[in-house]
Short mmCIF file of C-alpha atoms and ligand atoms in Angstrom, two decimals:
data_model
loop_
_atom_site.label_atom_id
_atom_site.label_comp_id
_atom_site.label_asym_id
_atom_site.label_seq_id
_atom_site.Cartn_x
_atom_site.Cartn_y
_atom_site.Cartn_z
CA UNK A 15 -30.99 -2.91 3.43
CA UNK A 16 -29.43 0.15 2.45
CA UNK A 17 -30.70 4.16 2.65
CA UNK A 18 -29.30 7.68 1.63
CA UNK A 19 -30.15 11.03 1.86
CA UNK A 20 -28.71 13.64 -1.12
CA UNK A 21 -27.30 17.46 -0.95
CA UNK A 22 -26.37 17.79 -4.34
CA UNK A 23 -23.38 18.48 -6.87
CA UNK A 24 -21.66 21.33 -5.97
CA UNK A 25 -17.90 22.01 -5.77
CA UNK A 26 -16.85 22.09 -2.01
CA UNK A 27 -20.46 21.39 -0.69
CA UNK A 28 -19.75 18.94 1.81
CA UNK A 29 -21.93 15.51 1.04
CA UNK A 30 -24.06 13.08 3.76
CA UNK A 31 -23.62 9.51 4.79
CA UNK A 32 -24.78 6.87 1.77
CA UNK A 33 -24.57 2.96 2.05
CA UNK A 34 -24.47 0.56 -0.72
CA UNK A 35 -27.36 -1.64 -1.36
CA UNK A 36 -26.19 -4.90 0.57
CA UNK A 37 -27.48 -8.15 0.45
CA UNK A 38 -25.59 -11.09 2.68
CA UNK A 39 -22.11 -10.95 1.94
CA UNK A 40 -22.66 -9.28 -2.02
CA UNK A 41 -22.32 -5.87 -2.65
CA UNK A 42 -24.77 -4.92 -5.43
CA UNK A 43 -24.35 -1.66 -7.48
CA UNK A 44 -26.54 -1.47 -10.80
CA UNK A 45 -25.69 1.39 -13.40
CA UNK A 46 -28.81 3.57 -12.21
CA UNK A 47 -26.90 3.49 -8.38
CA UNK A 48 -23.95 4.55 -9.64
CA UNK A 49 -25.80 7.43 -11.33
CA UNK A 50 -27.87 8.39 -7.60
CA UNK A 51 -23.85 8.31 -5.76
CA UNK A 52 -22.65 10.64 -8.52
CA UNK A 53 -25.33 12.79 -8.46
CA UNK A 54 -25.01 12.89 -4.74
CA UNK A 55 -21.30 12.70 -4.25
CA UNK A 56 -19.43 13.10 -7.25
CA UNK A 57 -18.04 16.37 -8.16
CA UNK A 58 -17.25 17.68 -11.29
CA UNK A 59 -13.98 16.47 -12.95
CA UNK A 60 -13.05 15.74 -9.51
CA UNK A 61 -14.71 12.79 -7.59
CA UNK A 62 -16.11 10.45 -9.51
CA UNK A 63 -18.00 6.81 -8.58
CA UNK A 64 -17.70 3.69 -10.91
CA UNK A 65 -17.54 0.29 -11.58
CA UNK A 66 -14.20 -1.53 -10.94
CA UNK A 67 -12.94 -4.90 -11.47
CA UNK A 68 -15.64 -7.29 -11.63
CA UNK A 69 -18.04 -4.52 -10.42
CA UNK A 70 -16.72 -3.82 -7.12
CA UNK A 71 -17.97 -0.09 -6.37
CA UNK A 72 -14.58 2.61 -6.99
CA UNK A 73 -13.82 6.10 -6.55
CA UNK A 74 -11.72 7.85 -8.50
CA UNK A 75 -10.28 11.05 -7.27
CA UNK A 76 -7.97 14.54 -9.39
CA UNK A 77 -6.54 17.42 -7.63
CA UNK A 78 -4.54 18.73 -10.99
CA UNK A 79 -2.56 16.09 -11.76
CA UNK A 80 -2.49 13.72 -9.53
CA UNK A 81 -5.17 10.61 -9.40
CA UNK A 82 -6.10 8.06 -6.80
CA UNK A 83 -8.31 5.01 -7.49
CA UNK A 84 -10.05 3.45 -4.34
CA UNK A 85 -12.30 0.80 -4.00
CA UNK A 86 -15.21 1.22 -1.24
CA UNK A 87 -14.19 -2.46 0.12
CA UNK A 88 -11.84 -1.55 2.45
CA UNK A 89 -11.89 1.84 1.72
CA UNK A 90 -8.47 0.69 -0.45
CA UNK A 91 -6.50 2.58 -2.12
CA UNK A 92 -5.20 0.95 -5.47
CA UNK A 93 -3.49 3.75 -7.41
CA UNK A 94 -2.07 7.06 -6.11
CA UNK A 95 -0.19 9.25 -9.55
CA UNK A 96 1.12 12.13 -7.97
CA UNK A 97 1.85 13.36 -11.83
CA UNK A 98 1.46 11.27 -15.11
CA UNK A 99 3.30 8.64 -15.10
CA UNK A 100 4.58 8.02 -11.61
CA UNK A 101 3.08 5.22 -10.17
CA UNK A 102 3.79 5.32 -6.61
CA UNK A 103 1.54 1.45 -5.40
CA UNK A 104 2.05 -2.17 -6.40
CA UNK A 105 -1.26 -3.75 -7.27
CA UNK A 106 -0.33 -7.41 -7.78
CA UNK A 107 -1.99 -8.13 -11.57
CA UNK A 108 -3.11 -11.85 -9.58
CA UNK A 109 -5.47 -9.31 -6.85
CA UNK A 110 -8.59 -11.46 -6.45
CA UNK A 111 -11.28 -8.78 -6.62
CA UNK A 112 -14.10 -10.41 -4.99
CA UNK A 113 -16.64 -9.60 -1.89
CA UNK A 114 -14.77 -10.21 1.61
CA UNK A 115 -11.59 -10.78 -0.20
CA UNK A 116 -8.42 -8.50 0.67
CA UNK A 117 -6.63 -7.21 -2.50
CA UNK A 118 -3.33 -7.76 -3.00
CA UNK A 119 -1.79 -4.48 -3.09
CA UNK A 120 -2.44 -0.86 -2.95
CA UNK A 121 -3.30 0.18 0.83
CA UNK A 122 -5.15 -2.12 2.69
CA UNK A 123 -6.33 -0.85 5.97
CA UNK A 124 -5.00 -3.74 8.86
CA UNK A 125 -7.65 -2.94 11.70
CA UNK A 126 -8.90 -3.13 14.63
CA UNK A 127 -5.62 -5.89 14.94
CA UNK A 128 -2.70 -6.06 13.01
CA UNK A 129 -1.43 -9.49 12.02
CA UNK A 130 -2.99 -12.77 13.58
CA UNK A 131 -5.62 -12.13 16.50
CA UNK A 132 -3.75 -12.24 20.08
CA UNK A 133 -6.50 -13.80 21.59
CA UNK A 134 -8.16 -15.54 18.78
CA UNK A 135 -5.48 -17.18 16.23
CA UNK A 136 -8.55 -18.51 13.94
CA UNK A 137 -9.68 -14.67 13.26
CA UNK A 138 -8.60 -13.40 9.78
CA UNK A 139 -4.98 -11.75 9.50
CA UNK A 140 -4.93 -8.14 10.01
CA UNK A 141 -8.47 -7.69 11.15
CA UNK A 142 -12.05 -6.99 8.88
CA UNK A 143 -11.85 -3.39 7.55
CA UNK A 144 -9.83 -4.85 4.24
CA UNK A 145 -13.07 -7.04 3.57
CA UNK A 146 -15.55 -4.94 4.78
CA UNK A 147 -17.87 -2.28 3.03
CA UNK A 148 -17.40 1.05 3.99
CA UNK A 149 -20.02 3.92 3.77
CA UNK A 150 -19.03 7.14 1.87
CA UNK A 151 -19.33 10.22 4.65
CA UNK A 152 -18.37 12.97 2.62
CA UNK A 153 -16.49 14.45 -0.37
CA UNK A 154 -15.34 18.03 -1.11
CA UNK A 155 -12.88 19.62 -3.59
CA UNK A 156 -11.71 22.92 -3.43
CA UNK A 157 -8.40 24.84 -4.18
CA UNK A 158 -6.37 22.92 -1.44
CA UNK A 159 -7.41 19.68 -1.86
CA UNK A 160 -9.59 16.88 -3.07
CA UNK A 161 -11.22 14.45 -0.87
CA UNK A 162 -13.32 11.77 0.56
CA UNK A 163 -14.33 10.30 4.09
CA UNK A 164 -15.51 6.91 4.51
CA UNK A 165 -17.27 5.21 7.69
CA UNK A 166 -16.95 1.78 9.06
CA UNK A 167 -20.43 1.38 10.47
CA UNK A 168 -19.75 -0.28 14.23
CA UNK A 169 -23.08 -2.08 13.76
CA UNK A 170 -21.82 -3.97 10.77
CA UNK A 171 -18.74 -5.83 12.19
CA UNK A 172 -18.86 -9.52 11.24
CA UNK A 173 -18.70 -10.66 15.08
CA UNK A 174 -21.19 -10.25 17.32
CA UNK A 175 -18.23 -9.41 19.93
CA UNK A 176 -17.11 -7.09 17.69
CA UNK A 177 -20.45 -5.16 16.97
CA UNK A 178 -20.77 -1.70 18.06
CA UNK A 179 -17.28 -1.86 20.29
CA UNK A 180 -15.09 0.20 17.78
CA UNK A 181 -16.01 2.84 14.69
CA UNK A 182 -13.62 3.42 11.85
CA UNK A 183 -13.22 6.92 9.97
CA UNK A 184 -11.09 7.26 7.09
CA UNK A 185 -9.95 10.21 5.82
CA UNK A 186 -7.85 10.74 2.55
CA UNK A 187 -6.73 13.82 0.58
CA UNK A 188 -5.41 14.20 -2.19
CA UNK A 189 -3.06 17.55 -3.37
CA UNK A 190 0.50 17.71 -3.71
CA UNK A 191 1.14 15.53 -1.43
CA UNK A 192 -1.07 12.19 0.01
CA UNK A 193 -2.61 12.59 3.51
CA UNK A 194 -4.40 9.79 4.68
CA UNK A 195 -5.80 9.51 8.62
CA UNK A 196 -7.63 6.09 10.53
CA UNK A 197 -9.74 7.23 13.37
CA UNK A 198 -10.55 4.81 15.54
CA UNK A 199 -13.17 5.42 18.30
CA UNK A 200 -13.85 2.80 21.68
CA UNK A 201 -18.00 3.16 21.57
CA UNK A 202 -17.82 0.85 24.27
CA UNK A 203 -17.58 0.43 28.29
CA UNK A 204 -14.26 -1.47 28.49
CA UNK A 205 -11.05 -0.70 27.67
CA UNK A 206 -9.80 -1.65 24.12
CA UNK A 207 -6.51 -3.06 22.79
CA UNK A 208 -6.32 -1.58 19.10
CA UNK A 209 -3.60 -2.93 16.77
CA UNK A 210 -3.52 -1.14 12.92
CA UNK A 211 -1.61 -0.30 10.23
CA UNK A 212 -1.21 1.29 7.01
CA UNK A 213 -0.17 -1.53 4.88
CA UNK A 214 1.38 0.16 2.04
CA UNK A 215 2.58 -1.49 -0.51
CA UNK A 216 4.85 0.96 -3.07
CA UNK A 217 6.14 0.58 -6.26
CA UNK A 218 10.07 -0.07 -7.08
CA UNK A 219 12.23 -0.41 -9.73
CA UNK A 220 13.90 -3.64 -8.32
CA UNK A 221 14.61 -4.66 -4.23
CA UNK A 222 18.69 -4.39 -4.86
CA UNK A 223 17.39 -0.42 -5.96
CA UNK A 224 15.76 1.07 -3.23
CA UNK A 225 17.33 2.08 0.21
CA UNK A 226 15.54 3.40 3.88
CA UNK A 227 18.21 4.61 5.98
CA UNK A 228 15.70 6.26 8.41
CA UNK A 229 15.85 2.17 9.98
CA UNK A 230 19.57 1.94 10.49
CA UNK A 231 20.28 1.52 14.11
CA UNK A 232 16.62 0.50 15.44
CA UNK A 233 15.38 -2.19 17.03
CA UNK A 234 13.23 -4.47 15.45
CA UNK A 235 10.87 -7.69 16.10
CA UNK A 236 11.83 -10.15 13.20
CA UNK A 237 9.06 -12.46 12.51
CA UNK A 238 10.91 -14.88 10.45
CA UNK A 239 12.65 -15.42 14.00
CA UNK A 240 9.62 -15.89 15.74
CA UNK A 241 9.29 -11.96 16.56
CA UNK A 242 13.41 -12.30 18.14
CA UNK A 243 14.31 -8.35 18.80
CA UNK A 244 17.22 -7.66 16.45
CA UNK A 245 19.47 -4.63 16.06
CA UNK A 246 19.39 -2.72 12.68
CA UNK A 247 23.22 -2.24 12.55
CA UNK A 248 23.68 -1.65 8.65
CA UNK A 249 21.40 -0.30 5.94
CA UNK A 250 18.17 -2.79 5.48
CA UNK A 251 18.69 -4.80 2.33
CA UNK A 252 16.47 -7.21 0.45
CA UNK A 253 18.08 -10.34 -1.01
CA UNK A 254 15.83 -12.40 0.57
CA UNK A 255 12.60 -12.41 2.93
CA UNK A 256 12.36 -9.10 5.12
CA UNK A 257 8.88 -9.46 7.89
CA UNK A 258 10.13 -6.63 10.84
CA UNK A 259 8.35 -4.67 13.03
CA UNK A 260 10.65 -1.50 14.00
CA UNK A 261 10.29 0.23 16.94
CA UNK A 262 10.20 3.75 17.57
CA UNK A 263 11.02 5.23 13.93
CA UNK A 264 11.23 8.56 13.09
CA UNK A 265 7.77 10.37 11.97
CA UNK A 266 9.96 11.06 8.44
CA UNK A 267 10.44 7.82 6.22
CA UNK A 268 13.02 8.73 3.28
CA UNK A 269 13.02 5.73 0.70
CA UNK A 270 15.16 6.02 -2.75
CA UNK A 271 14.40 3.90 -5.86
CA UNK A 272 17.95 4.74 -7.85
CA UNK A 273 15.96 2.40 -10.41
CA UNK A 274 13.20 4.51 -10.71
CA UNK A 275 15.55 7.89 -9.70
CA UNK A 276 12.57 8.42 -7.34
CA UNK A 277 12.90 9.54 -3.39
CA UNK A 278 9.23 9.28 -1.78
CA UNK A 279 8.82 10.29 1.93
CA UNK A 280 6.15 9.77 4.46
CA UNK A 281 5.53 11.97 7.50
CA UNK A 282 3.85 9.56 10.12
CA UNK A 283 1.45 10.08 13.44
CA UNK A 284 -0.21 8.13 15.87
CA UNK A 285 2.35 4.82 15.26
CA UNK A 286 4.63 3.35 17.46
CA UNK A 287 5.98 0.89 15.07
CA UNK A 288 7.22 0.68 11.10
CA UNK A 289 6.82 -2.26 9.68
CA UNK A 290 8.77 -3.75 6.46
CA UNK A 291 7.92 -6.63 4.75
CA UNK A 292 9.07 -8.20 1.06
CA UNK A 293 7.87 -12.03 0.92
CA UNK A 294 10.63 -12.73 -1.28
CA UNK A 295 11.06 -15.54 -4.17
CA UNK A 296 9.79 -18.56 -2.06
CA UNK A 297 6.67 -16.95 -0.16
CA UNK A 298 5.91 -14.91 -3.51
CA UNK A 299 5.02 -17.88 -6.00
CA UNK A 300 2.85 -19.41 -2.79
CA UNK A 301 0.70 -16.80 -2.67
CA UNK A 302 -2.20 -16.92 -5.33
CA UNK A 303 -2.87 -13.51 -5.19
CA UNK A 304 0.77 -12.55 -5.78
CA UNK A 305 2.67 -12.43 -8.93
CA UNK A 306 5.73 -14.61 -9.18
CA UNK A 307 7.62 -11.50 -10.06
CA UNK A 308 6.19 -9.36 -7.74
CA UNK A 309 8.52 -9.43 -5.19
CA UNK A 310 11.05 -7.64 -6.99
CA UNK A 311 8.60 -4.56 -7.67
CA UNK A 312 7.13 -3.62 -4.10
CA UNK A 313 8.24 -3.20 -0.89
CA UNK A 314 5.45 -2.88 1.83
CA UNK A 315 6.56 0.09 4.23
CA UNK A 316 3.75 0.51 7.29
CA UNK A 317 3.30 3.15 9.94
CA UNK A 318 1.89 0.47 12.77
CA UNK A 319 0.59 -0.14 16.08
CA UNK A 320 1.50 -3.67 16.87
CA UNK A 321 2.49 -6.79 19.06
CA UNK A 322 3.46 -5.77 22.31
CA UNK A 323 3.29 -1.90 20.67
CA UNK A 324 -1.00 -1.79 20.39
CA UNK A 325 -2.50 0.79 21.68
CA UNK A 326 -5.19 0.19 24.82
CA UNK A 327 -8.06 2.85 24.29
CA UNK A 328 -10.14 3.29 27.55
CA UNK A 329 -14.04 4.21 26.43
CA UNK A 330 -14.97 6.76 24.33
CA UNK A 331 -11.22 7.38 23.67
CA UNK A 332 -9.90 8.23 20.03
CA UNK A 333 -6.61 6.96 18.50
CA UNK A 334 -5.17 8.68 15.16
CA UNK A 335 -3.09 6.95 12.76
CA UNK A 336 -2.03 8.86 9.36
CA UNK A 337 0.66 9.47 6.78
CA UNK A 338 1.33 11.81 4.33
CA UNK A 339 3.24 10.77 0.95
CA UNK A 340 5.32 13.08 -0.61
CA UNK A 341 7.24 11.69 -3.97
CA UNK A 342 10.17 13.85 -5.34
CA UNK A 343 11.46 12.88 -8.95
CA UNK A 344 15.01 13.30 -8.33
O1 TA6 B 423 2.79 -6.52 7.21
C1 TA6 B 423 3.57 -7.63 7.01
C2 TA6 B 423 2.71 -8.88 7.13
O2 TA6 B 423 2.16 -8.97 8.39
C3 TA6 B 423 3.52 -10.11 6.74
O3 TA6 B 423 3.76 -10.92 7.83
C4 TA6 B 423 2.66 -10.79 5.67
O4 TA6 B 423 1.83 -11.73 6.20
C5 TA6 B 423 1.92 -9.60 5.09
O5 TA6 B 423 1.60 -8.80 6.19
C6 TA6 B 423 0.74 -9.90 4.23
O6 TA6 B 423 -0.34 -10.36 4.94
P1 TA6 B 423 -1.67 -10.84 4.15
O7 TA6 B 423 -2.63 -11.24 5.22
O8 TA6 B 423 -2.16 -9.66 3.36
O9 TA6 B 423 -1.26 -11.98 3.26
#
């Protein structure tokens, strides 16, 4: 069962640690809830709490005019308008939004592995923080920024091997720009191998539209060659299928969408790899979560730790991983 303490509604008062009422697997919020987390954490024109898609609990976040839309299951972003009408994430229109289900989309967090399980190939792709609850931590808005920290509680992970070993803090804040941080802390005695990502999946005009020539000339781990290292001699294209892990890219990510006349850039930390990923025609339609169509409109571009790339984090060690979007209308 579920508790929460309360420090009221005030512009830049920092807010405490609330859970959502959870029974088994379901995550419960009745009208009078989202009332309490409001009164508690929501702050004027600023940070609001509501129902989403079939109920799930959401945040919606301003800082003038930009808006973000998150959803407290996986602490995943959906929307991110730097300025009306830019749209800068894909959310597939087929996103299954139901309880321990990843949506299709957005910003899923991949954590505390990235991909299938090294160890244990029948544990879910890319880890449990996508299907997990998180817990709000705090919220604040002032003149710099708007924003919201949310808490993966150790206790809570959905393996008893996993319980207690590793804590989860996510920071996002939202301004000009988009600044998002993972903070991953080793709570246990033993040494940890961490694998994460930001798996963000951005808008485009059309694949044949959009060029990254931050990747030309790195090396990369195709996974449609069963992880083969390949040489990025030309610029990336996407006519078909594109699953690589890059390693060592630049902390600046420059992507253009002529289509959209849009050139959005990421300044990364804490990653050792990019990934890039479009699942093309084929791997599109046999996805149920994924429009048929969608793989001309996204292209998933991931500051990562992965494969042989993870990170080992001896006890009570911290690891970062963050971003920060910029998008500049040409
Ligand atoms: O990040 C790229 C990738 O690992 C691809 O291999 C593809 O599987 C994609 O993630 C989506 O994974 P998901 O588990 O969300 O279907």
């Amino acid at each position: 069962m579920a508790h929460f303490t309360a420090v009221g509604n005030n512009p830049g008062l920092q807010s405490e640690l609330y859970c959502w009422l959870v029974i088994g697997t379901d995550t419960l919020m009745t009208v009078s809830d989202i009332a309490s987390v409001n009164e508690r954490f929501g702050i004027d024109g600023t940070v609001h709490f509501g129902e989403g898609i079939n109920s799930m609990p959401k945040a919606e976040l301003t800082f003038n005019e930009a808006r973000l839309e998150l959803y407290l299951q996986g602490a995943h972003i959906t929307r991110y308008q730097p300025a009306a009408g830019i749209e800068v994430l894909w959310m597939s229109d087929s996103a299954l939004y139901q309880p321990g289900k990843a949506l299709r989309g957005g910003i899923p967090l991949c954590w505390p592995w990235f991909g299938a399980h090294a160890d244990t190939p029948d544990l879910p792709q890319h880890g449990y923080a996508r299907t997990s609850q998180f817990q709000i931590s705090s919220t604040n808005a002032d003149h710099q920024a708007t924003s919201i920290t949310l808490t993966l509680d150790a206790a809570q992970a959905p393996w008893p091997d996993w319980q207690n070993r590793v804590a989860l803090e996510f920071e996002i804040r939202l301004s000009n720009t988009l600044w998002m941080e993972m903070r991953s802390h080793n709570l246990s005695t033993s040494p940890l191998i961490l694998s994460n990502a930001l798996h963000s999946y951005f808008a485009i005009s059309q694949r044949q539209q959009v060029t990254i020539p931050a990747v030309t000339g790195l090396t990369y781990l195709d996974k449609l060659q069963n992880y083969r290292s390949q040489q990025q001699t030309s610029a990336i294209t996407f006519d078909s299928e594109v699953d690589r892990v890059y390693q060592a890219p630049p902390a600046r990510i420059d992507f253009f969408d002529q289509g959209r006349n849009i050139n959005t850039s990421f300044e990364s930390w804490g990653n050792n790899n990019l990934v890039i990923w479009n699942p093309g025609e084929q791997k599109a339609r046999q996805m149920n979560d994924f429009d048929d169509d969608g793989f001309e409109q996204m292209i998933c571009i991931e500051p990562a730790n992965a494969l042989a790339h993870s990170i080992t984090l001896a006890p009570g060690e911290h690891h970062r991983l963050g971003q920060e979007i910029k998008v500049n209308r040409n």
